[in-house]
Each structure stands twice: as structure tokens, then as C-alpha cells.
PDB file of C-alpha atoms in Angstrom:
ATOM      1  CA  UNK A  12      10.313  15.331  21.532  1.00 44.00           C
ATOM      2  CA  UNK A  13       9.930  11.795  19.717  1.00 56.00           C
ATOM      3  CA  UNK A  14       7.593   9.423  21.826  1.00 56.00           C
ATOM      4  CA  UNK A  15       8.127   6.075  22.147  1.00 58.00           C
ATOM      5  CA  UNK A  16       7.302   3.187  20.390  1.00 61.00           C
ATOM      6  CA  UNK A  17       4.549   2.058  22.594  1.00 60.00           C
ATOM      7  CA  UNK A  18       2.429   5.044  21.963  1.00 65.00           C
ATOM      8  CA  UNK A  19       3.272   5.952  18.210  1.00 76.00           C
ATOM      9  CA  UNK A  20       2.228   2.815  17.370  1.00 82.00           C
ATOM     10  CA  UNK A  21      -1.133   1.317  17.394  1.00 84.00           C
ATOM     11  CA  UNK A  22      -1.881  -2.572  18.305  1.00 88.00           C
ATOM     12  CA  UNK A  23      -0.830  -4.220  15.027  1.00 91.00           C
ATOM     13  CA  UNK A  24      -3.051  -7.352  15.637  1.00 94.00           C
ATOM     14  CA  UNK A  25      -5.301  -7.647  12.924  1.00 96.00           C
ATOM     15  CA  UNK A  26      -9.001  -6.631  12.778  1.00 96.00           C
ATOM     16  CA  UNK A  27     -11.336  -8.815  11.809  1.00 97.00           C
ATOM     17  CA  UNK A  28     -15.079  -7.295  11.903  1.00 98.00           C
ATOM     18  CA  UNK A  29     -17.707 -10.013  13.797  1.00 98.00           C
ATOM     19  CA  UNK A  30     -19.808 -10.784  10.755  1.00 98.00           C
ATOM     20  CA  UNK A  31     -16.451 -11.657   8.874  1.00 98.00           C
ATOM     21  CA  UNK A  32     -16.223 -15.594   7.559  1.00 97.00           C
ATOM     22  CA  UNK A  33     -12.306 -16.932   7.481  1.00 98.00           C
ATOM     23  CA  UNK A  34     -11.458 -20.567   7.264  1.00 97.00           C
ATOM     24  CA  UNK A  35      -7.848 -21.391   6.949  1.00 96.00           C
ATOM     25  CA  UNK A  36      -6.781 -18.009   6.325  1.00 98.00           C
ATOM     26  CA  UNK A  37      -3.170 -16.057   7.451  1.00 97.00           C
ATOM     27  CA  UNK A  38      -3.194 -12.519   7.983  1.00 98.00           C
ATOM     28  CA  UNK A  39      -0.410 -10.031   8.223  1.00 97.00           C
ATOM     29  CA  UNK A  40       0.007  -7.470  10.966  1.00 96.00           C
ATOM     30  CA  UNK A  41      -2.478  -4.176  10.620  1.00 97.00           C
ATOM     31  CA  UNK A  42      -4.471  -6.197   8.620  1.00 98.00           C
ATOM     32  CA  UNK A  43      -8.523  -5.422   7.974  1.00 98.00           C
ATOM     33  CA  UNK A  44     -11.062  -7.187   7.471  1.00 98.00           C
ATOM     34  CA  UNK A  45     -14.804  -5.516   6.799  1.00 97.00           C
ATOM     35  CA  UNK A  46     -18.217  -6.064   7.113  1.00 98.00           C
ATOM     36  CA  UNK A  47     -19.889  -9.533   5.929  1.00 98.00           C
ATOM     37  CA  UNK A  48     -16.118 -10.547   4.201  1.00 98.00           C
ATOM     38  CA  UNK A  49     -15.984 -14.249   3.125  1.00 98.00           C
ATOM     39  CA  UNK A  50     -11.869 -15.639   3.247  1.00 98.00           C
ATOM     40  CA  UNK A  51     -11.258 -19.204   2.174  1.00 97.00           C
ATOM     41  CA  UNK A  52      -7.925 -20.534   2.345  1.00 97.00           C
ATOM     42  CA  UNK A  53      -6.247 -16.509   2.079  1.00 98.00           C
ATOM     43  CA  UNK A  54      -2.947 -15.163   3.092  1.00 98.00           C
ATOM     44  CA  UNK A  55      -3.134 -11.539   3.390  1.00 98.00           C
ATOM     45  CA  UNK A  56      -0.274  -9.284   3.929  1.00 98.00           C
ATOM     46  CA  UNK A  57       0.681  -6.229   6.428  1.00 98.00           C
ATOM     47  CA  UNK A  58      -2.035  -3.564   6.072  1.00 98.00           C
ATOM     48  CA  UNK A  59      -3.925  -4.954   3.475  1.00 98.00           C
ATOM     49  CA  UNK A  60      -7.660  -3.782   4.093  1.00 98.00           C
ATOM     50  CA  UNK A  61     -11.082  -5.522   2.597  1.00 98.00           C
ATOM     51  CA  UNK A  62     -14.433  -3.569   2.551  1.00 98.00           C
ATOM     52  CA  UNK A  63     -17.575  -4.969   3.058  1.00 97.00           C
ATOM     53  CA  UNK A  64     -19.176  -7.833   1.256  1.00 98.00           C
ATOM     54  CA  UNK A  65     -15.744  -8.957  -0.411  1.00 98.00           C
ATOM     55  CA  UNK A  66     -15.229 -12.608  -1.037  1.00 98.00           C
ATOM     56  CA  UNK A  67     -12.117 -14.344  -1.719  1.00 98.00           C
ATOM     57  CA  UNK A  68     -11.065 -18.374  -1.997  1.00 97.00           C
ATOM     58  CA  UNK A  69      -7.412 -19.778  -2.761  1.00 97.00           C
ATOM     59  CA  UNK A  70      -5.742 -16.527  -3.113  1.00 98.00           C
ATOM     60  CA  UNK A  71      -2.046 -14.485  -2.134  1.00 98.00           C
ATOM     61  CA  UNK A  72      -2.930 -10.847  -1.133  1.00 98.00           C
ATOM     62  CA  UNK A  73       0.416  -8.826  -1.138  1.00 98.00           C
ATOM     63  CA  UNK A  74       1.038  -6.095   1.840  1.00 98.00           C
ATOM     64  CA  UNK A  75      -0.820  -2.507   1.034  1.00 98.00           C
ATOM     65  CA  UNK A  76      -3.897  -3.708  -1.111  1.00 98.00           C
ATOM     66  CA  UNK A  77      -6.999  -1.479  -0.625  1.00 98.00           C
ATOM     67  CA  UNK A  78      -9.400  -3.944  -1.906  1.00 98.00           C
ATOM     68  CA  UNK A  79     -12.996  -2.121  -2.374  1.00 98.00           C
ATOM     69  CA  UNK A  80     -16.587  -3.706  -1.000  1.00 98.00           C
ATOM     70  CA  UNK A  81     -18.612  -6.219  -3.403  1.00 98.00           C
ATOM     71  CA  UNK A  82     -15.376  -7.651  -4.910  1.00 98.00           C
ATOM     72  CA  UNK A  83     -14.672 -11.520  -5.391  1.00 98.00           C
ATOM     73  CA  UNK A  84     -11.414 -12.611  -5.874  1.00 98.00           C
ATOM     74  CA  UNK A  85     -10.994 -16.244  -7.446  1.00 97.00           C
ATOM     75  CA  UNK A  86     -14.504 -16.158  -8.753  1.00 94.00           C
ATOM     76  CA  UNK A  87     -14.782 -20.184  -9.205  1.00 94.00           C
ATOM     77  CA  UNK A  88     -15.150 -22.078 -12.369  1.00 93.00           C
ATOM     78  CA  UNK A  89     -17.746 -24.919 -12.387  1.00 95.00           C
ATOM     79  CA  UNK A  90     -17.083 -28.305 -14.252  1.00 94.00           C
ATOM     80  CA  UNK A  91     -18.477 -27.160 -17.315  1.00 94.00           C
ATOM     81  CA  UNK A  92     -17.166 -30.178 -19.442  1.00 95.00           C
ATOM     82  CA  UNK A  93     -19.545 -32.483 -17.047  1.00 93.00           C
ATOM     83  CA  UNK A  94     -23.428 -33.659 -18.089  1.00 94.00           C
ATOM     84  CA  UNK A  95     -24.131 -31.041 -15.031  1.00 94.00           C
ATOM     85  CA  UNK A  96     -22.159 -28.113 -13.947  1.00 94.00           C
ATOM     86  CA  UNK A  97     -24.369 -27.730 -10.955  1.00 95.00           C
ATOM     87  CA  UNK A  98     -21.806 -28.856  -7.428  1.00 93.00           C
ATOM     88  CA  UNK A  99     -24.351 -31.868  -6.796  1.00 94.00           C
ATOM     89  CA  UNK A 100     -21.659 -33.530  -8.891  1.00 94.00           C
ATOM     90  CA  UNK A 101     -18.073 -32.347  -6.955  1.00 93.00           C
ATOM     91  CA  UNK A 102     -20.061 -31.692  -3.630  1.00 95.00           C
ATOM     92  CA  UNK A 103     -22.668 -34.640  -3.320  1.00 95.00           C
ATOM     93  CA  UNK A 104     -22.156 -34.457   0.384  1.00 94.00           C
ATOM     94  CA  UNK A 105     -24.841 -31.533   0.481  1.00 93.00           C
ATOM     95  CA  UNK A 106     -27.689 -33.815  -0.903  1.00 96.00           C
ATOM     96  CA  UNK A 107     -26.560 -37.256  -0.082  1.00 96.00           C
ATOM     97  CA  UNK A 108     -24.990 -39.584   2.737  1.00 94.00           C
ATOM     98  CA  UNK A 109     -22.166 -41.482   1.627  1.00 94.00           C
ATOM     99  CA  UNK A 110     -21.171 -39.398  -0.919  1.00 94.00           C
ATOM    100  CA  UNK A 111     -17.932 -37.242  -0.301  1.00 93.00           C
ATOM    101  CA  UNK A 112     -16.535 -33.905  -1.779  1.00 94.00           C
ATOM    102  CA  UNK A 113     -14.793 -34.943  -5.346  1.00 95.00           C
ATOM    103  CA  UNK A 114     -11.079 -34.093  -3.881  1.00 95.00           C
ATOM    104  CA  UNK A 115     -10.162 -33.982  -7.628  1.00 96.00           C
ATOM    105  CA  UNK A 116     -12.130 -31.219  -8.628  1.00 94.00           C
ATOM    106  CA  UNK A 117     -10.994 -28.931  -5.506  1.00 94.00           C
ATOM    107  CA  UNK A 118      -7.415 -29.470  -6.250  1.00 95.00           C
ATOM    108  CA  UNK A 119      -7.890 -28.535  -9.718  1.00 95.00           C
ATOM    109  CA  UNK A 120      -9.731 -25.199  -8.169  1.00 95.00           C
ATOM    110  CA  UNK A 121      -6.960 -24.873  -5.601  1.00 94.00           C
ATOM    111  CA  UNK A 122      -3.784 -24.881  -8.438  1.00 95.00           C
ATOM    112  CA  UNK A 123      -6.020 -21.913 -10.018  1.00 96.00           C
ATOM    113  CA  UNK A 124      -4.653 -19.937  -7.715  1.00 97.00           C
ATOM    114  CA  UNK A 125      -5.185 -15.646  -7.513  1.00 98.00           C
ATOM    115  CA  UNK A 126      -2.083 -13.999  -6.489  1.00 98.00           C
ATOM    116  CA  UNK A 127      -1.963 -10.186  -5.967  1.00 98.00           C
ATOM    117  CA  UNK A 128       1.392  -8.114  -5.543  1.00 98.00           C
ATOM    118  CA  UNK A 129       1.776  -5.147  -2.874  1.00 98.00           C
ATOM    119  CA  UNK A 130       0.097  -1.940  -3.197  1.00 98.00           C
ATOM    120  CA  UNK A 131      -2.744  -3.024  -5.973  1.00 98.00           C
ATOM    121  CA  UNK A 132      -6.291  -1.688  -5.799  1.00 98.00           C
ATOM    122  CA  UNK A 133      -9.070  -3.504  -6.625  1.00 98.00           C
ATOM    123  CA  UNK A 134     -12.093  -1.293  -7.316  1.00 98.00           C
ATOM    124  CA  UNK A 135     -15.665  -2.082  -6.117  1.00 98.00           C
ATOM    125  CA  UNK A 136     -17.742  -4.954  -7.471  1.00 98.00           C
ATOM    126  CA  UNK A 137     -14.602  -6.097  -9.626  1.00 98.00           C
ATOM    127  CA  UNK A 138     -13.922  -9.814 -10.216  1.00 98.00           C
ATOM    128  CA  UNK A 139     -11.053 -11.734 -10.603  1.00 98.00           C
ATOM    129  CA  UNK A 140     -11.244 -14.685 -12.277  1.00 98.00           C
ATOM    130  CA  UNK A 141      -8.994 -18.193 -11.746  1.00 97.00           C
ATOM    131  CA  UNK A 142      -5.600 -18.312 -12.422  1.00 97.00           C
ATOM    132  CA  UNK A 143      -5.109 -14.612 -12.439  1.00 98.00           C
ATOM    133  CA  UNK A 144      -2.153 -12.884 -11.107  1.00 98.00           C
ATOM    134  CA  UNK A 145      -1.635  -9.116 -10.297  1.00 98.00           C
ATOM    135  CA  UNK A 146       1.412  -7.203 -10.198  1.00 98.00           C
ATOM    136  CA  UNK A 147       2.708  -4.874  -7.429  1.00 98.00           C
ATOM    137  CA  UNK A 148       1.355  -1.252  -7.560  1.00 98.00           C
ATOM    138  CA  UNK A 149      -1.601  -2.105  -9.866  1.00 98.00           C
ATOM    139  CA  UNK A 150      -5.003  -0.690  -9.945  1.00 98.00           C
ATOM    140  CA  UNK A 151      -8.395  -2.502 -11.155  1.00 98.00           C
ATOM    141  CA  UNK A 152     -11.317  -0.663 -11.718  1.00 98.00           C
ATOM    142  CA  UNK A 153     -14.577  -0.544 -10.406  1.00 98.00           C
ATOM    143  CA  UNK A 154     -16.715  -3.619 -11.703  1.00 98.00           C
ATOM    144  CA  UNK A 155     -13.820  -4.809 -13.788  1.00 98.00           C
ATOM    145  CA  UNK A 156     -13.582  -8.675 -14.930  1.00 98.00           C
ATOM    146  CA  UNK A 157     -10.110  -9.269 -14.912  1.00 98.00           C
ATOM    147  CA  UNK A 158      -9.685 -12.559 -16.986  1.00 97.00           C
ATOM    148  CA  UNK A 159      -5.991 -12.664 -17.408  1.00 97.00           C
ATOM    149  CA  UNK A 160      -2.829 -10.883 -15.663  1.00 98.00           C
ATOM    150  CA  UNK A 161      -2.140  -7.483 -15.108  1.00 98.00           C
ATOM    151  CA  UNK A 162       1.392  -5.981 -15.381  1.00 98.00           C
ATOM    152  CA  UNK A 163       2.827  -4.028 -11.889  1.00 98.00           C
ATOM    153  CA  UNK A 164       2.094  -0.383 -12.085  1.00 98.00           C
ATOM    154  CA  UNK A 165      -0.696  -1.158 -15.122  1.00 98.00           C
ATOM    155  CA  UNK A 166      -4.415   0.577 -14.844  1.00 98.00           C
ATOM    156  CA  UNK A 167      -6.861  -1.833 -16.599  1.00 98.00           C
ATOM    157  CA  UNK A 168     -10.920  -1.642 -16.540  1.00 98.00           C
ATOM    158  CA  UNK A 169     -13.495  -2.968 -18.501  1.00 97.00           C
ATOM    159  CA  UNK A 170     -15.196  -6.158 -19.022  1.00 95.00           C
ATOM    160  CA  UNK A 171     -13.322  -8.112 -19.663  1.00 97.00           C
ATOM    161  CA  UNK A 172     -10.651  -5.954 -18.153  1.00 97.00           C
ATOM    162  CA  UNK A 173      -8.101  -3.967 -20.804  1.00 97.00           C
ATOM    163  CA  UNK A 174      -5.212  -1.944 -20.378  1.00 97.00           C
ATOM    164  CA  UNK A 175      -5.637   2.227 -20.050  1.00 97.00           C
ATOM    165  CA  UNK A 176      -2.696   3.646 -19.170  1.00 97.00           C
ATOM    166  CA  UNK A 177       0.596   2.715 -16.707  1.00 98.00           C
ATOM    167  CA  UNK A 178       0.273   4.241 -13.520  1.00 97.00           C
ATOM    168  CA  UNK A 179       3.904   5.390 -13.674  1.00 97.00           C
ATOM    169  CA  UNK A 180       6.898   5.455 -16.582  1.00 97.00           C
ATOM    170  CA  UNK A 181       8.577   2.579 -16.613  1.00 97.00           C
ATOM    171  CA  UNK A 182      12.091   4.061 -15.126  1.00 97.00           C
ATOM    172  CA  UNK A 183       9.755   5.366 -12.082  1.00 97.00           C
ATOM    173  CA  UNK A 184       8.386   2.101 -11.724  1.00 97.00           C
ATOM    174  CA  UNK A 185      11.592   0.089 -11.410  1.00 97.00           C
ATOM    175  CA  UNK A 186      13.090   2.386  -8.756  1.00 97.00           C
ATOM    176  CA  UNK A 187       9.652   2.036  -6.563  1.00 98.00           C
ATOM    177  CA  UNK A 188      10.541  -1.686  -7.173  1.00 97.00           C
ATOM    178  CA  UNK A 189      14.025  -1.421  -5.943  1.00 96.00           C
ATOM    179  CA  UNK A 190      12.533   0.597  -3.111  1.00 97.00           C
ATOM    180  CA  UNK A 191      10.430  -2.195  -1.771  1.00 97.00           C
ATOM    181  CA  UNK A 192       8.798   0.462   0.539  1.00 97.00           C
ATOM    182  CA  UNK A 193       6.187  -2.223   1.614  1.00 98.00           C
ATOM    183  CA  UNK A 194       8.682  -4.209   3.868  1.00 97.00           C
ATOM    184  CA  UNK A 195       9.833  -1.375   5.545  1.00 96.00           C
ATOM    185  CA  UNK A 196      10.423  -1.441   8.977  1.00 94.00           C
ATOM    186  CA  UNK A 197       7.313  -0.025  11.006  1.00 94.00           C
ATOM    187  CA  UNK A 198       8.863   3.026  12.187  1.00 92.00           C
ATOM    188  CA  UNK A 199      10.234   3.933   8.994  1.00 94.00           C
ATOM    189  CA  UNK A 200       7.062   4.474   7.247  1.00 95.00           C
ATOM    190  CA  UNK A 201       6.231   6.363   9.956  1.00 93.00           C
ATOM    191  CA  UNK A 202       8.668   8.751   9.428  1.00 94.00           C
ATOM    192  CA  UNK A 203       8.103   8.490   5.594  1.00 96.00           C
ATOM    193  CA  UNK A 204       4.905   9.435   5.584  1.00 96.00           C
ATOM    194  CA  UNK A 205       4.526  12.545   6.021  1.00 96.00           C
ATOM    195  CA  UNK A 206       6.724  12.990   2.692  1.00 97.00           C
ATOM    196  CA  UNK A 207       4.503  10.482   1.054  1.00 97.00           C
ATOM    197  CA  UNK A 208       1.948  13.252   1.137  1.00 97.00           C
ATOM    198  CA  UNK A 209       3.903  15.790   0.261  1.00 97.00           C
ATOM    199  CA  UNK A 210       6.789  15.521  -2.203  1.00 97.00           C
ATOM    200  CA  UNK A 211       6.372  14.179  -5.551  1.00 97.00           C
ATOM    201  CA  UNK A 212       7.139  10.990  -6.694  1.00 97.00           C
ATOM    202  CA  UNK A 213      10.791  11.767  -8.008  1.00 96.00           C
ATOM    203  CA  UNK A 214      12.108  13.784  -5.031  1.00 97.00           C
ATOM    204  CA  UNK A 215       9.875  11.049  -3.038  1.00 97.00           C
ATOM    205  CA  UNK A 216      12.747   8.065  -4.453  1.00 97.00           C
ATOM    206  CA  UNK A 217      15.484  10.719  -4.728  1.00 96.00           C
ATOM    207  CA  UNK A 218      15.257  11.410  -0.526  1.00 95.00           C
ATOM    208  CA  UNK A 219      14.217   7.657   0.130  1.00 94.00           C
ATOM    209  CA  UNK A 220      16.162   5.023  -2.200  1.00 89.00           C
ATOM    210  CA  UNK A 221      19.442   5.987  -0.270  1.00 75.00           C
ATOM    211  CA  UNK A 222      17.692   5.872   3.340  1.00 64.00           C
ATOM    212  CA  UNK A 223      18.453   3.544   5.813  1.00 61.00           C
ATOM    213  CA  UNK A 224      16.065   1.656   7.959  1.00 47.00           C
TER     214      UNK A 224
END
């Protein structure tokens, strides 16, 4: 007997634990956010989870990331180039009256940009660094420094972060991209994921890619 919608589904609001920090974030439904997580100017899509003590500023978190405790995502550059690097020079207004934030310097830091793709995950303590942006599918390792992009479906790890292997063939790769599984309609991954678990990969697309929904 199929139940209805009301009680297959659970409240899609998202969660947001009470030691969490967000200023001008936007978060998707199903969302999660942990323990002690700092969000600055964030958009986070359906489902996307953050564990404990993650920090993020000026970033675009796809729908599906599992992003692991102690990461930072758009780990900040300072003004290196200056006589001091130290913020008493783009945010005076922590020391002094009549001296503002330099508006220049956080616009620079806001076109550095992070932007993540749909089912990527980020591995604990790993950092992303300005600029960055992360394919669909991808996974990070654990305490990774990921200094430039990382191709959909690509494992990298290290410091600084290097490719080890693709997570799937290429052909494999493009047909989960045609999929688009991540904007499903609820109910359908519902019903697709019990197959998820189950079938492999190939007869995975070969039952799915042809569904409707």
C-alpha cells in the first residue's frame, strides 16, 4: 500500500544546528547545517549537509555535497602586496572610529568566488582556496589544499591537491550528467533509492535514463 506524501516525506525545511553562524546565506530544501558552522554570504543547495566546525565565505554549494567537519571553503587571501597584510589596513573599523571597511578590497575577495557542483565531497580538514571551482560528482580528500579546479567525477588529494584517479570512465560520467539525478523530483528519488543501493552503476543509468518523473 503506498502512503501518502505527507508521511513519506519528512519536513524539508532546513536544519540549522543553534551554535551555527549564517549571515546572508540561501539554503536549499533538506539542507544541514552542523555544529559550530560559520556561512558568509553561501547559497547551498537541496540536501547538501556541513559537519561541524566547517567555515565557508562567498561560495555556490551545488545540491548533494557531503562536506566533512574542520573544512574551510574560500580560505581568504590577505593583501599581501600592502606594507601590512594584517586587516588593520582593509578593516580599520575594528581599531579605529572613523575609519570604514576598504569596500575595494572585499569586492576583490567577493569576485574570488568558490563554486562547487552537485554531489562533490569534501573530506575533513580540506581547504579550498579563492577562485576555485569544483565539478559535479567530485571528491576531495581529507586535509587536501585544493589551489586550482577540479574536473566533475575527478578524485584529487594532496597538498596542494593532485589528481588520483576519475571516479568513473568518462562515457559513465556523461550519462550521470545527462541524468541530472540531483533535480529530481522528491518522490522520485524516493523510489530510486532503493536501486541506488543495489544495482550497479550501469544497470543503475540503463533502468533510470529512460524514467519519467
Amino acid at each position: 500500500m503506498e502512503r501518502p506524501d505527507e508521511l513519506r516525506f519528512k519536513d524539508p525545511e532546513p536544519r540549522i544546528h543553534p551554535t551555527a553562524e549564517l549571515k546572508s546565506c540561501r539554503l536549499g530544501r533538506y539542507a544541514a547545517i552542523g555544529e559550530r558552522v560559520v556561512l558568509r554570504e553561501v547559497t547551498v543547495g537541496d540536501f547538501t549537509y556541513f559537519e561541524r566546525n566547517v567555515e565557508a565565505i562567498y561560495a555556490r554549494i551545488g545540491k548533494f555535497c557531503s562536506i566533512a567537519a574542520n573544512t574551510r571553503i574560500n580560505a581568504l587571501e590577505h593583501p599581501i602586496e600592502r606594507i601590512t597584510q594584517h586587516k588593520v589596513s582593509y578593516r580599520p573599523n575594528e581599531y579605529f572610529r572613523w575609519l570604514g571597511v576598504d569596500r575595494a578590497f572585499k569586492e576583490r575577495r567577493q569576485a574570488r568566488s568558490v563554486r562547487i557542483g552537485h554531489d562533490v565531497w569534501i573530506g575533513h580538514g580540506a581547504v579550498v582556496l579563492p577562485g576555485v571551482s569544483i565539478g559535479n560528482g567530485a571528491v576531495i580528500g581529507a586535509n587536501a589544499v585544493v589551489t586550482r579546479d577540479v574536473d566533475a567525477y575527478e578524485i584529487v588529494a594532496g597538498s596542494p591537491a593532485r589528481r588520483l584517479r576519475p571516479r568513473f570512465a568518462p562515457e559513465i560520467a556523461a550519462r550521470i550528467e545527462a541524468l541530472a539525478w540531483w533535480d529530481w523530483p522528491v518522490a522520485k528519488l524516493a523510489d530510486a533509492i532503493p536501486d541506488m543501493q543495489t544495482l550497479a552503476i550501469e544497470e543503475f543509468l540503463d533502468r533510470w535514463s529512460g524514467a519519467d518523473g
